[in-house]
GROMACS .gro file of C-alpha atoms in nm:
model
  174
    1UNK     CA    1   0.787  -0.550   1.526
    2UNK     CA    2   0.751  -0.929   1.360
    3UNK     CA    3   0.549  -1.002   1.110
    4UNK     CA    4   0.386  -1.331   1.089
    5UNK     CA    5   0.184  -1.248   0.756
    6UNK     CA    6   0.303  -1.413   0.410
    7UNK     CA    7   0.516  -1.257   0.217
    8UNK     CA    8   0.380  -1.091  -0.140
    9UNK     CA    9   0.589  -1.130  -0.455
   10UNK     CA   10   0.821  -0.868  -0.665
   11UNK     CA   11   0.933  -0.861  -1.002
   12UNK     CA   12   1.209  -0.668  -1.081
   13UNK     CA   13   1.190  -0.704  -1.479
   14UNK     CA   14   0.822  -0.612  -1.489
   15UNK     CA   15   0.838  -0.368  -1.172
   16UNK     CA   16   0.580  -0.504  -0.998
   17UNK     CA   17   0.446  -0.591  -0.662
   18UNK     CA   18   0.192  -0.812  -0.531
   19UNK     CA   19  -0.003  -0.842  -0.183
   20UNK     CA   20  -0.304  -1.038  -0.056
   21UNK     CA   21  -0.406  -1.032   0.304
   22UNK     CA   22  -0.708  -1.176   0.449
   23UNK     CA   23  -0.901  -0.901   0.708
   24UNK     CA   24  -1.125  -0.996   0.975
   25UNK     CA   25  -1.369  -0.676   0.823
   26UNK     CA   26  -1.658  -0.656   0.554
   27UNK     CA   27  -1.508  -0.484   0.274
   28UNK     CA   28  -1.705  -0.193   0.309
   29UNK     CA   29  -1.517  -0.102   0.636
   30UNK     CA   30  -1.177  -0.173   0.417
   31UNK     CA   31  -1.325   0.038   0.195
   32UNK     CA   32  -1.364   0.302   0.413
   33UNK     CA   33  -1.000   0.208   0.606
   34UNK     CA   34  -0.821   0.262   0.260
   35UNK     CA   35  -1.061   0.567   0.145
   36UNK     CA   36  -1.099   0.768   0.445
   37UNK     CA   37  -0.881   1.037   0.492
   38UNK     CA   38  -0.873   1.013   0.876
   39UNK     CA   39  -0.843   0.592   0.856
   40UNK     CA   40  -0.620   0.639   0.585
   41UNK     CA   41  -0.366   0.821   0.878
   42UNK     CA   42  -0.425   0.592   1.109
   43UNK     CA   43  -0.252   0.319   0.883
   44UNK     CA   44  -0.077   0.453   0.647
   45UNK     CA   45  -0.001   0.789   0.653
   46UNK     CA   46  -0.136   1.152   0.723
   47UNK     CA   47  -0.345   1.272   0.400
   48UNK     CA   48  -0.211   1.615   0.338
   49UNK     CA   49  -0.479   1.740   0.143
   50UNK     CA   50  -0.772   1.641  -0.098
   51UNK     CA   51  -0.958   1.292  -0.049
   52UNK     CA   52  -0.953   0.968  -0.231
   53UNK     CA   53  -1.363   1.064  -0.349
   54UNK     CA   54  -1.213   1.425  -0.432
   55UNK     CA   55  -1.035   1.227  -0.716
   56UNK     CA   56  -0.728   1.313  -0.614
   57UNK     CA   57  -0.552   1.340  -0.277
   58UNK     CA   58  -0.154   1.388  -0.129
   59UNK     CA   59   0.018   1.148   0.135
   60UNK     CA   60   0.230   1.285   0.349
   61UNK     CA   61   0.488   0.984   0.368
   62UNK     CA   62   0.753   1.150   0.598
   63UNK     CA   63   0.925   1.486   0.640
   64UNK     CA   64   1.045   1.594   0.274
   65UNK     CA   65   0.828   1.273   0.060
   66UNK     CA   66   0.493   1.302  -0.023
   67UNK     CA   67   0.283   1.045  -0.269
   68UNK     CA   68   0.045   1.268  -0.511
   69UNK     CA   69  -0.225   0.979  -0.589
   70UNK     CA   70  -0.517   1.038  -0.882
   71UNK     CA   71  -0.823   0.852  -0.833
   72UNK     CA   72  -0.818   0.604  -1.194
   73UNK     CA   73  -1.087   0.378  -1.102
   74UNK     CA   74  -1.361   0.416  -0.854
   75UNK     CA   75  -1.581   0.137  -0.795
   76UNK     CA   76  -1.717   0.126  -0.418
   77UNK     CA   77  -1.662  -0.139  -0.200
   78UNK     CA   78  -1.510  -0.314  -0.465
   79UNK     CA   79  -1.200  -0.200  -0.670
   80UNK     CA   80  -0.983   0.171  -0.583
   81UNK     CA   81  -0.677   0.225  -0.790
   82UNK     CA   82  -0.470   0.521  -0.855
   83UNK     CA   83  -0.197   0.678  -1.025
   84UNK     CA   84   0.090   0.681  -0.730
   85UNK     CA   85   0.359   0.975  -0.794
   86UNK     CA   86   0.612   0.953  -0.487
   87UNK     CA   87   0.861   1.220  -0.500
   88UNK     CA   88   1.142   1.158  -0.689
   89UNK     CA   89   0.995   0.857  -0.851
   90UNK     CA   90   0.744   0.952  -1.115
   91UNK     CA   91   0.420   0.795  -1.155
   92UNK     CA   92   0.335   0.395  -1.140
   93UNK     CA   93  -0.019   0.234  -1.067
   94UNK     CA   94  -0.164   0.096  -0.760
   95UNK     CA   95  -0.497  -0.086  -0.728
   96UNK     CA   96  -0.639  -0.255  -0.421
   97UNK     CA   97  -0.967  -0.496  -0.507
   98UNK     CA   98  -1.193  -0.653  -0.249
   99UNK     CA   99  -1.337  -0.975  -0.238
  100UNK     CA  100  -1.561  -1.115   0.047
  101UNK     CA  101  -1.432  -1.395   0.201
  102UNK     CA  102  -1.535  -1.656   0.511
  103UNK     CA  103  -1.459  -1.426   0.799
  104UNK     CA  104  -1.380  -1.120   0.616
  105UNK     CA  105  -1.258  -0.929   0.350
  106UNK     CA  106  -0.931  -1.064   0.073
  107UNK     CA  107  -0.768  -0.772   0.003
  108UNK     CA  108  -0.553  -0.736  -0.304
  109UNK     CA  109  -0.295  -0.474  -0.396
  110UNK     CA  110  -0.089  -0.469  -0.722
  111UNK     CA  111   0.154  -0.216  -0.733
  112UNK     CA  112   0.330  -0.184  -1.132
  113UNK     CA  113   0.535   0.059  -1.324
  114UNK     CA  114   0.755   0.109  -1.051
  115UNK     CA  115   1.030   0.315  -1.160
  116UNK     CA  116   1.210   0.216  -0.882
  117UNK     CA  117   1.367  -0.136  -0.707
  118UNK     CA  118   0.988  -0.305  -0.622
  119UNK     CA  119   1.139  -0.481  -0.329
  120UNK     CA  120   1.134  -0.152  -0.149
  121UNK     CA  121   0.744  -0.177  -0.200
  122UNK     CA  122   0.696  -0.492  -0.142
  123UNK     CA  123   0.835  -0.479   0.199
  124UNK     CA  124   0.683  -0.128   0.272
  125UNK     CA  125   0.331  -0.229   0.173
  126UNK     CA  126   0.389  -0.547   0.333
  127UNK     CA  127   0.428  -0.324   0.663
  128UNK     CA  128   0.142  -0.085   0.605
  129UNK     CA  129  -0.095  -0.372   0.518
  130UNK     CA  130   0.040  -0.535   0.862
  131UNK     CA  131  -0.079  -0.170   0.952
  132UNK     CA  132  -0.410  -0.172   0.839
  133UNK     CA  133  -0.502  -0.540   0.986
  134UNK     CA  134  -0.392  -0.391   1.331
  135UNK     CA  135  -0.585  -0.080   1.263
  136UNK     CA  136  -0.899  -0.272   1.169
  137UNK     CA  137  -0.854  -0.499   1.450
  138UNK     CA  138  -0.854  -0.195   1.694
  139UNK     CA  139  -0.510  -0.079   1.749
  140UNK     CA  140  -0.586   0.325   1.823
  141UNK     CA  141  -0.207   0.444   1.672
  142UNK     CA  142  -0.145   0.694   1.373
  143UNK     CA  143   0.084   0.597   1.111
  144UNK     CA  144   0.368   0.858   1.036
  145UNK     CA  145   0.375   0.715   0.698
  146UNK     CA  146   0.745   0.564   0.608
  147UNK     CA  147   0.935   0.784   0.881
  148UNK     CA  148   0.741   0.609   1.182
  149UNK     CA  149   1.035   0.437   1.338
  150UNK     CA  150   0.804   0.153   1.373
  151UNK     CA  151   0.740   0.142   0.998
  152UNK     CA  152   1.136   0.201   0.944
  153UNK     CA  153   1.236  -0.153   1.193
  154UNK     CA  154   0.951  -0.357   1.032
  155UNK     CA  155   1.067  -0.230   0.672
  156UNK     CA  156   1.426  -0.299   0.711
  157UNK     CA  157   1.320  -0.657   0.897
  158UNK     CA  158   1.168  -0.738   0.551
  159UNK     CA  159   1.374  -0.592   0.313
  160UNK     CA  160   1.617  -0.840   0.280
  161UNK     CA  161   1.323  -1.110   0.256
  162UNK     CA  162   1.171  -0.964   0.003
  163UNK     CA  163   1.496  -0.930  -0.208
  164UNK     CA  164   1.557  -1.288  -0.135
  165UNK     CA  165   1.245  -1.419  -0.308
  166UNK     CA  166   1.263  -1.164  -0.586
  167UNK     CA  167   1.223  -1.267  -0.938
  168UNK     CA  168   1.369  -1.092  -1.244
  169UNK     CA  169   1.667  -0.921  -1.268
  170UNK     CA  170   1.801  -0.645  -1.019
  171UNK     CA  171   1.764  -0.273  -1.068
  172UNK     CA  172   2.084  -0.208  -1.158
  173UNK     CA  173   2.132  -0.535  -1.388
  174UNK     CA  174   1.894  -0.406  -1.600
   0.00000   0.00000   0.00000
C-alpha cells in the first residue's frame, strides 16, 4: 500500500502525536465511522466488547493486544476522546475533533501521554486514518486492527518517515 496523505507530527519529549485529514463525509457520518462498533471494525479494528456510547469499550488490535478505551469526553458530532490503555503500555489520551469543512469533514486526532516511542503512533494512526478515508469512500474490507498484513506493510512503509521528521529527543535518549 502507498500513502499519498501528509504526514502528522511526533514529539518524542512531550509524547505526542498529531493527525489531520480532510474526509469527503459530513462529520456526523465520521462520527458514526469512529463511534460505531461495526464501522469502527471496518477501519480500525474489531470492537471486542462494550461501545464507545457504553462509555467504555475494548479493541481487539491483533491476536494477544487489545486497547481498553474509556469514553472522557462525549460531545456528538463534534469532539470523542478517550483514555487509550494498550496492553503493555498503560494509559495515554486520544481525542479526535470534527470540524466541517468545503467538501467534508477535518478530522483531528491528538494522541499524548504516550508511554511509549510516538513514532510508532504516528505511523499506525497515519495508516488507520488512510483506513477510515477508504472506508468512508466505500472500500467494503474489515480491518484486523495492527496484525492485518496490510496495516503491518503500510506501517513499516512509514515508520521510518515518521522517525525522520520527529522532534524531541528519542525514547531511549531520554
Amino acid at each position: 500500500m502507498t500513502t499519498t496523505s501528509p504526514l502528522g507530527t511526533v514529539d518524542r519529549a512531550t509524547g505526542s502525536a498529531h493527525l489531520e485529514r480532510t474526509l469527503s463525509a459530513s462529520r456526523e457520518t465520521v462520527w458514526q465511522a469512529l463511534t460505531d462498533p461495526v464501522r469502527l471494525g471496518a477501519w480500525l479494528a474489531p470492537v471486542e466488547r462494550g461501545t464507545p456510547a457504553d462509555g467504555e469499550f475494548v479493541l481487539r488490535m491483533n491476536g494477544a493486544e487489545t486497547a481498553t478505551c474509556t469514553v472522557t469526553t462525549w460531545d456528538p458530532p463534534d469532539t470523542f476522546a478517550m483514555t487509550w490503555d494498550y496492553t503493555g503500555e498503560g494509559p495515554s489520551r486520544l481525542r479526535f475533533r470534527l470540524q466541517d469543512t468545503a467538501g467534508g469533514t477535518l478530522l483531528v486526532l491528538d494522541h499524548d501521554r504516550l508511554p511509549v516511542d510516538p513514532v510508532q503512533y504516528g505511523a499506525g494512526w497515519h495508516v488507520h486514518l488512510d483506513n477510515l478515508g477508504a472506508h468512508l469512500s466505500g472500500v467494503d474490507s474489515t480491518a484486523g486492527g495492527c496484525a492485518d498484513p496490510g496495516f503491518l506493510v503500510a506501517y513499516a512503509a512509514l515508520e521510518d518517515r515518521y522517525a525522520a521528521i520527529a522532534t524531541g529527543a528519542p525514547a531511549d535518549a531520554r
